[in-house]
């Protein structure tokens, strides 16, 4: 059954044509309604004639075009014919006659442009090819002409930081360099799909047909072989005699060249053609187009890199702001007590991270310490960390019971938890009057307590519960311990113990324990010494995880 394919907004919508006449227009009662103010209410009609289906204009305001020509009388339709009603493009298809004519396929990915690729057997008559592996062709052929053209296109493209305006400028300049060019298009390879997408189209004359035809075989040869191709008159090629729609294109000659990136790989193609039977392209035109295309490709790559750099700068600036916001969530100063000393340090592996600590003085006798490590790193972990910070601050303002605090924090983090984003967490409620601490551990490494005899004490594994954000209402164990004068407690994330040197050797838990035993006997100096030793061990290897450490002790 014959049909009309509506080409609009990058989509192809097929409308089957029934046996009776089909009126096309803007009115809802039309057999085929086209939603555009430039389409007349009753614009055109497709009816049965002696030679089959025929197209007739119904006195429309903007005219009806068939294969780029405005029609004034009924015209017989042939498979592959292209219709234009206002801004709407349509293609007539008839499976009964399709076998006798070259098949045409439309690229649907370009929402603003319409480019047809011929069938695989549509090779045209290739008159010449030029190797373009260098990106500029042979510069020693007519060097003065090529240099002048390269300078011209360089000036035209200077100061074009926008890719959307750069490509049309390239075509404008090519039309100046090749005054007999009638139509041109630029296709750029989509990095995700690998397909060639139309990005710019130019017509020298307004014929009502904004499409450009391009041989698929020639395009594939240009891309795969990195060669410029000069093709002969398609309208007089014997293989196209059966197709009225192809003959109406009147392409007298065309040139197609690759756009090569900095690595010499095709990033797109430029295709221009002429409909003038007198002024056809010659081999020297192809040489010139290759040279100009090389400069155009460099301009495109430079603009693309500039756009990428600008986007990267914007992202970096946003990440710096995010880093400052995250740093603001951490305590800017620690409690100053005559009998206790506090120290903490946080260094993210990226701009932001998922480690967390907080020190809150609840009253004259109680200090609340929180320390956590969100699973993962980077922005996702930082978002979870910021949520944890607000939950901790709001929870400790209501109670001094460490077990209740941990339970409430866990339940908050379980609500609307992000899958896989749990947090290992330790809270300590320090009573500075009675010199005791209450510890609740949710899946984190045990704090290391440096005793006055230089031995290390750690809490038993039985006292360690599951990370928060995993199981709601989990019963965490509460551990109590007194703090003797001179004892220092150190809490750390795995960024400390798992820091690696260039030989992939871990810093290790045993090394950390032995170093703490030999470290200075005050919290601040001990914490700084541990972090300095971790950097010494890494020996310049980039940090692969957030490094956070907290130490406090009774003086």
XYZ file of C-alpha atoms in Angstrom:
555
model
C 0.000 0.000 0.000
C 1.392 3.471 -0.854
C 2.118 5.807 2.047
C 3.409 9.214 3.024
C 6.288 9.473 5.500
C 6.171 12.735 7.466
C 9.687 13.980 8.314
C 9.405 16.332 11.272
C 11.435 17.016 14.448
C 13.904 14.276 13.623
C 11.171 11.614 13.397
C 9.647 9.693 10.493
C 5.884 9.060 10.857
C 4.228 6.816 8.239
C 0.672 7.548 7.053
C -0.942 4.874 4.857
C -2.850 6.211 1.836
C -6.338 4.690 1.399
C -8.114 4.031 -1.911
C -10.052 7.312 -1.820
C -8.699 10.853 -2.215
C -6.616 12.245 0.662
C -6.876 15.942 1.524
C -3.872 17.347 3.391
C -4.138 20.519 5.451
C -4.281 22.268 8.808
C -7.993 21.627 9.536
C -8.856 18.710 11.839
C -11.356 17.388 9.272
C -8.596 16.884 6.692
C -7.655 13.270 5.967
C -4.037 14.107 6.934
C -3.680 17.016 9.369
C -0.376 18.905 9.532
C 0.118 21.057 12.597
C 1.731 24.227 11.243
C 0.484 27.782 10.720
C 2.327 27.841 7.378
C 0.170 24.992 6.069
C -3.154 26.115 4.567
C -6.403 24.810 5.944
C -6.909 22.696 2.801
C -3.415 22.703 1.328
C -3.076 19.805 -1.141
C -4.756 16.623 -2.316
C -3.560 13.173 -3.383
C -5.968 11.502 -5.785
C -6.134 8.612 -8.247
C -5.173 9.504 -11.833
C -4.548 7.675 -15.092
C -0.896 7.050 -14.195
C -1.600 6.273 -10.545
C -1.550 8.581 -7.557
C -1.058 12.265 -8.275
C -0.411 15.350 -6.153
C -2.456 18.515 -6.587
C -2.184 21.911 -4.880
C -5.520 23.277 -3.590
C -4.638 26.951 -3.880
C -2.453 27.036 -0.788
C -0.883 30.258 0.399
C 2.722 28.979 0.548
C 2.524 26.529 -2.352
C 3.141 22.805 -2.706
C 6.597 21.611 -3.740
C 7.551 18.290 -5.306
C 11.251 17.448 -5.365
C 12.065 21.133 -4.843
C 9.798 22.447 -7.599
C 6.544 24.283 -7.021
C 3.634 22.570 -8.745
C 0.793 24.400 -10.519
C -1.034 21.366 -11.913
C -1.574 17.734 -10.826
C 1.696 15.745 -10.957
C 2.072 11.966 -10.848
C 3.863 10.629 -7.769
C 6.789 8.202 -7.998
C 8.313 6.182 -5.177
C 10.851 8.304 -3.323
C 9.360 11.655 -4.329
C 9.735 14.409 -1.755
C 6.891 16.760 -0.895
C 7.053 20.039 0.992
C 3.978 21.781 2.380
C 4.980 24.885 4.305
C 7.851 23.770 6.573
C 6.682 20.126 6.617
C 8.681 17.597 4.575
C 7.085 14.350 3.392
C 8.293 11.399 1.338
C 6.069 9.308 -0.923
C 6.660 5.558 -0.762
C 5.106 2.854 -2.917
C 6.339 -0.689 -2.267
C 4.945 -1.820 -5.626
C 7.433 0.315 -7.571
C 10.235 0.489 -5.043
C 12.145 -2.425 -6.632
C 12.748 -0.505 -9.864
C 14.282 2.525 -8.162
C 17.268 3.215 -5.901
C 16.258 3.055 -2.282
C 16.658 6.218 -0.204
C 17.095 6.300 3.556
C 16.654 9.428 5.685
C 18.891 10.195 8.644
C 16.387 10.820 11.455
C 18.870 12.000 14.060
C 19.197 15.616 12.957
C 16.080 17.427 14.216
C 16.693 20.517 12.106
C 18.040 19.022 8.887
C 17.039 16.490 6.255
C 19.800 14.518 4.535
C 19.174 11.505 2.304
C 21.690 8.714 1.918
C 21.490 6.642 -1.242
C 21.372 2.833 -1.195
C 24.565 0.832 -0.770
C 24.755 0.244 -4.568
C 24.436 3.992 -5.295
C 28.044 4.830 -6.103
C 27.570 7.500 -8.750
C 30.531 8.006 -11.085
C 33.639 8.687 -9.022
C 35.897 10.891 -11.087
C 38.771 11.201 -8.644
C 40.029 10.662 -5.127
C 42.704 12.353 -3.035
C 44.345 10.869 0.062
C 43.741 13.065 3.123
C 45.610 11.156 5.827
C 47.478 14.342 6.786
C 44.263 16.339 7.150
C 45.245 18.948 4.537
C 45.771 16.890 1.396
C 48.824 17.771 -0.709
C 49.800 21.302 0.204
C 52.499 21.457 -2.481
C 49.796 21.432 -5.187
C 48.689 25.028 -5.903
C 50.123 26.123 -2.528
C 49.398 29.838 -3.008
C 45.672 29.203 -3.675
C 45.401 26.821 -0.747
C 47.209 29.206 1.585
C 44.882 32.048 0.582
C 41.818 29.870 1.202
C 43.139 28.614 4.552
C 43.779 32.198 5.658
C 40.281 33.165 4.501
C 38.565 30.414 6.458
C 40.786 31.031 9.497
C 39.700 34.668 9.556
C 36.061 33.731 9.070
C 36.127 31.242 11.925
C 38.159 33.354 14.354
C 36.330 34.150 17.559
C 33.608 31.499 17.141
C 33.454 29.778 20.542
C 30.059 28.237 19.787
C 29.901 24.965 17.842
C 26.379 25.694 16.630
C 27.498 28.901 14.907
C 30.897 27.590 13.773
C 29.631 24.916 11.373
C 27.304 27.245 9.387
C 30.222 29.708 9.152
C 32.333 26.941 7.595
C 29.702 26.428 4.888
C 29.374 30.180 4.309
C 33.124 30.421 3.732
C 33.141 27.390 1.434
C 30.424 28.984 -0.686
C 32.692 32.042 -1.045
C 35.670 29.887 -2.014
C 33.567 27.796 -4.444
C 31.149 30.273 -6.081
C 29.537 27.551 -8.236
C 28.561 25.423 -5.186
C 24.775 25.213 -4.790
C 24.286 23.002 -1.741
C 26.420 21.860 1.136
C 26.184 19.972 4.387
C 28.386 19.023 7.323
C 27.879 15.759 9.196
C 29.584 15.153 12.556
C 30.069 11.745 14.144
C 28.100 11.210 17.341
C 30.554 9.939 19.961
C 27.932 7.786 21.680
C 26.445 5.999 18.649
C 29.147 6.429 16.004
C 26.528 7.655 13.508
C 27.008 10.654 11.240
C 24.569 13.378 12.296
C 23.697 16.382 10.075
C 24.793 19.529 11.917
C 24.700 22.221 9.207
C 23.085 22.602 5.769
C 23.275 25.508 3.294
C 21.524 26.253 -0.018
C 22.669 29.061 -2.277
C 19.212 29.400 -3.836
C 15.826 29.169 -2.119
C 14.055 26.448 -4.115
C 11.654 25.358 -1.395
C 13.551 22.081 -0.846
C 15.902 22.340 2.118
C 17.196 18.763 1.861
C 20.598 17.586 0.640
C 21.246 14.214 -1.024
C 24.397 12.269 -0.230
C 25.597 8.879 -1.469
C 26.000 6.418 1.405
C 28.719 4.534 -0.483
C 30.717 7.690 -1.101
C 30.299 8.814 2.507
C 31.498 5.427 3.822
C 34.489 5.506 1.485
C 35.431 9.014 2.648
C 35.235 7.980 6.313
C 36.907 4.582 6.058
C 39.666 5.502 3.609
C 40.132 9.126 4.796
C 40.001 10.256 1.176
C 38.359 13.143 -0.587
C 36.090 12.037 -3.431
C 34.957 13.892 -6.563
C 31.813 12.372 -8.084
C 30.326 12.938 -11.531
C 26.845 13.861 -12.749
C 24.262 11.734 -10.899
C 21.390 13.014 -13.011
C 22.846 11.542 -16.222
C 23.990 8.243 -14.727
C 22.178 5.360 -16.451
C 21.491 3.666 -13.129
C 19.210 6.538 -12.113
C 17.090 6.630 -15.293
C 14.203 4.729 -13.668
C 13.881 7.264 -10.844
C 12.203 10.547 -11.635
C 12.870 11.735 -8.078
C 16.610 11.175 -8.384
C 16.747 12.741 -11.850
C 15.020 15.858 -10.544
C 17.925 16.398 -8.154
C 20.100 17.524 -11.097
C 23.332 17.041 -9.186
C 25.962 17.789 -11.811
C 28.959 17.028 -9.599
C 29.796 16.826 -5.907
C 32.785 16.707 -3.586
C 32.941 14.912 -0.243
C 35.941 15.164 2.101
C 36.650 13.997 5.661
C 37.163 16.213 8.678
C 40.057 14.702 10.624
C 40.666 15.295 14.329
C 44.042 15.874 15.968
C 44.725 12.129 15.954
C 43.993 11.868 12.234
C 40.678 10.072 12.721
C 37.455 11.171 10.947
C 35.204 13.304 13.145
C 32.858 14.199 10.289
C 32.529 15.019 6.584
C 31.902 18.036 4.352
C 29.821 17.534 1.206
C 29.131 20.206 -1.412
C 27.521 19.845 -4.855
C 26.576 21.927 -7.858
C 23.520 21.817 -10.098
C 25.170 23.859 -12.824
C 25.943 21.666 -15.861
C 28.577 24.145 -17.058
C 30.549 24.797 -13.860
C 31.370 21.330 -12.579
C 33.944 20.607 -9.897
C 37.412 19.553 -11.015
C 40.284 17.701 -9.401
C 41.938 20.958 -8.366
C 38.720 21.956 -6.554
C 38.901 18.731 -4.568
C 42.531 19.479 -3.656
C 41.492 22.928 -2.455
C 38.519 21.630 -0.482
C 40.771 19.127 1.318
C 43.124 21.892 2.417
C 40.275 24.090 3.591
C 38.633 21.119 5.361
C 41.841 20.533 7.288
C 41.739 24.055 8.695
C 37.993 23.764 9.319
C 38.573 20.536 11.258
C 41.231 22.219 13.381
C 38.874 25.110 14.072
C 36.119 22.670 15.038
C 38.443 20.688 17.309
C 39.780 23.866 18.918
C 36.258 25.156 19.532
C 35.133 21.797 20.893
C 38.120 21.683 23.242
C 37.424 25.280 24.261
C 33.809 24.396 25.048
C 34.962 21.318 26.972
C 37.514 23.413 28.870
C 34.873 26.020 29.737
C 32.542 23.290 30.985
C 35.405 21.791 32.996
C 36.198 25.187 34.495
C 32.551 25.593 35.466
C 32.492 22.133 37.043
C 35.746 22.811 38.880
C 34.373 26.063 40.222
C 31.209 24.321 41.396
C 33.302 21.613 43.035
C 35.387 24.249 44.840
C 32.188 25.785 46.147
C 30.997 22.331 47.220
C 34.329 21.762 48.966
C 33.959 25.027 50.876
C 30.402 24.087 51.852
C 31.581 20.713 53.091
C 34.451 22.239 55.032
C 31.936 24.577 56.673
C 30.102 21.517 58.019
C 33.185 20.519 59.990
C 33.983 22.246 63.305
C 36.165 25.300 62.826
C 37.486 25.201 66.418
C 37.727 22.665 69.226
C 36.771 22.966 72.903
C 39.509 24.528 75.028
C 39.791 22.737 78.375
C 42.540 22.765 80.949
C 42.618 18.976 81.294
C 41.821 17.785 77.726
C 43.257 18.367 74.273
C 41.558 17.767 70.887
C 42.869 17.455 67.312
C 41.243 16.464 64.000
C 42.168 16.554 60.310
C 40.241 15.794 57.121
C 41.772 15.486 53.633
C 39.500 14.363 50.777
C 40.893 12.275 47.915
C 38.827 14.412 45.511
C 37.420 17.924 45.811
C 34.793 16.556 48.187
C 34.592 13.292 50.094
C 32.615 11.120 52.434
C 34.606 11.197 55.675
C 33.110 13.058 58.610
C 33.903 14.212 62.121
C 32.336 16.596 64.595
C 33.086 17.823 68.119
C 30.249 19.471 70.038
C 30.467 20.867 73.577
C 27.044 20.094 75.042
C 27.687 21.789 78.408
C 30.550 22.404 80.837
C 30.872 18.686 81.620
C 30.007 16.877 78.373
C 31.732 16.808 74.973
C 30.162 14.893 72.084
C 32.470 13.461 69.408
C 31.273 11.887 66.139
C 33.426 10.192 63.511
C 32.298 8.442 60.312
C 33.236 7.115 56.885
C 30.610 6.985 54.122
C 30.936 4.073 51.681
C 32.512 5.406 48.482
C 33.978 8.820 47.794
C 33.407 11.905 45.699
C 30.135 13.773 45.277
C 27.717 10.904 46.191
C 29.562 10.256 49.451
C 29.732 13.993 50.170
C 25.951 14.316 49.843
C 25.442 11.488 52.341
C 28.031 13.104 54.612
C 26.164 16.430 54.574
C 22.940 14.674 55.482
C 24.681 12.840 58.322
C 26.077 16.107 59.658
C 22.640 17.701 59.937
C 21.166 14.559 61.523
C 23.924 14.410 64.157
C 23.596 18.055 65.128
C 19.820 17.892 65.434
C 19.900 14.629 67.434
C 22.511 15.517 70.077
C 20.626 18.685 70.946
C 17.847 16.579 72.524
C 19.669 13.901 74.557
C 23.003 12.992 76.129
C 22.344 9.234 76.019
C 24.898 7.841 73.544
C 22.850 4.699 72.844
C 19.716 6.714 72.096
C 21.699 9.127 69.917
C 23.143 6.289 67.792
C 19.725 4.655 67.431
C 18.063 7.875 66.300
C 20.865 8.674 63.845
C 20.686 5.167 62.400
C 16.905 5.355 61.934
C 17.194 8.757 60.251
C 19.823 7.432 57.830
C 17.775 4.298 57.121
C 14.810 6.437 56.060
C 15.120 7.069 52.312
C 18.590 5.529 52.349
C 20.520 5.407 49.086
C 21.344 1.818 48.149
C 24.947 0.930 48.957
C 25.610 4.186 50.843
C 26.009 2.983 54.421
C 28.236 4.722 56.980
C 30.682 3.266 59.475
C 30.273 5.495 62.498
C 31.599 6.014 66.024
C 30.194 8.339 68.669
C 31.830 9.136 72.005
C 30.200 11.022 74.858
C 33.014 12.416 76.977
C 32.384 13.407 80.600
C 35.262 15.752 81.398
C 34.254 16.118 85.034
C 34.175 12.398 85.804
C 36.858 11.591 83.189
C 34.841 8.842 81.509
C 33.795 8.137 77.962
C 30.798 6.285 76.549
C 31.489 4.696 73.149
C 29.043 3.317 70.542
C 30.598 1.805 67.415
C 28.603 1.151 64.214
C 30.872 -0.899 61.982
C 33.993 1.242 62.290
C 37.524 0.280 63.333
C 37.995 0.423 67.079
C 39.566 3.598 68.456
C 43.178 3.069 69.577
C 43.913 4.139 73.138
C 47.563 4.927 73.863
C 48.115 4.207 77.555
C 50.803 5.778 79.715
C 52.921 2.605 79.527
C 52.990 2.960 75.704
C 50.716 -0.006 75.108
C 47.688 0.123 72.774
C 44.208 -0.810 73.961
C 41.277 -1.418 71.568
C 37.663 -2.342 72.183
C 36.529 -5.895 71.494
C 34.962 -6.810 68.160
C 31.808 -7.939 69.987
C 31.043 -4.307 70.831
C 31.025 -3.292 67.161
C 27.586 -3.152 65.525
C 26.576 -2.881 61.860
C 27.074 0.385 59.929
C 24.296 2.942 60.177
C 21.810 3.213 57.350
C 21.528 -0.585 56.964
C 18.972 -1.877 59.473
C 16.420 0.239 61.286
C 16.096 -0.091 65.098
C 19.356 -2.033 65.385
C 20.370 -2.484 69.102
C 23.871 -1.010 69.345
C 26.065 -1.924 72.313
C 27.170 0.884 74.616
C 30.681 0.642 76.131
C 31.934 2.698 79.116
C 35.567 3.386 80.026
C 37.431 5.807 82.243
C 40.265 7.945 80.890
C 43.475 8.123 82.874
C 45.830 11.124 82.816
C 48.181 10.943 79.805
C 46.003 8.589 77.764
C 45.325 9.516 74.124
C 42.472 8.158 71.992
C 42.933 8.022 68.181
C 40.133 7.389 65.657
C 40.927 7.070 61.943
C 39.412 6.064 58.590
C 40.729 3.342 56.289
C 42.352 6.050 54.177
C 45.046 6.047 56.868
C 45.550 2.316 57.364
C 45.143 1.467 53.661
C 47.360 4.193 52.196
C 49.642 2.656 49.565
C 53.137 3.403 48.361
C 54.248 3.217 44.692
C 54.885 -0.539 45.151
C 51.251 -1.071 46.286
C 52.309 -1.802 49.869
C 49.712 -0.840 52.498
C 50.524 1.367 55.434
C 48.832 -1.285 57.558
C 47.234 -1.580 60.983
C 50.323 -3.011 62.666
C 52.492 -0.186 61.411
C 49.909 2.322 62.636
C 49.863 0.745 66.113
C 53.654 0.691 66.393
C 53.941 4.274 65.189
C 51.353 5.530 67.692
C 53.302 3.807 70.446
C 56.380 5.814 69.526
C 54.538 9.064 68.736
C 54.594 12.237 70.898
C 52.587 12.100 74.121
C 50.016 14.814 73.327
C 46.983 14.570 71.051
C 47.880 17.330 68.594
C 51.478 16.275 67.982
C 50.475 12.615 67.792
C 47.799 13.276 65.166
C 50.114 15.419 63.033
C 52.916 12.859 63.298
C 50.663 10.016 62.125
C 49.479 11.996 59.078
C 53.059 12.967 58.199
C 54.132 9.323 58.417
C 51.267 8.277 56.124
C 52.449 10.801 53.505
C 56.017 9.553 53.929
C 54.824 6.019 53.256
C 52.840 7.071 50.145
C 56.052 8.614 48.741
C 54.181 10.845 46.309
C 51.598 8.286 45.217
C 48.242 10.030 44.618
C 45.788 9.670 47.466
C 43.138 7.051 46.597
C 40.828 7.511 49.587
C 39.800 10.194 52.058
C 42.219 10.492 55.000
C 40.642 11.560 58.282
C 41.984 11.315 61.824
C 40.802 12.494 65.224
C 42.767 12.322 68.464
C 42.016 13.570 71.968
C 43.557 12.934 75.373
C 43.586 13.793 79.015
C 46.559 15.950 79.842
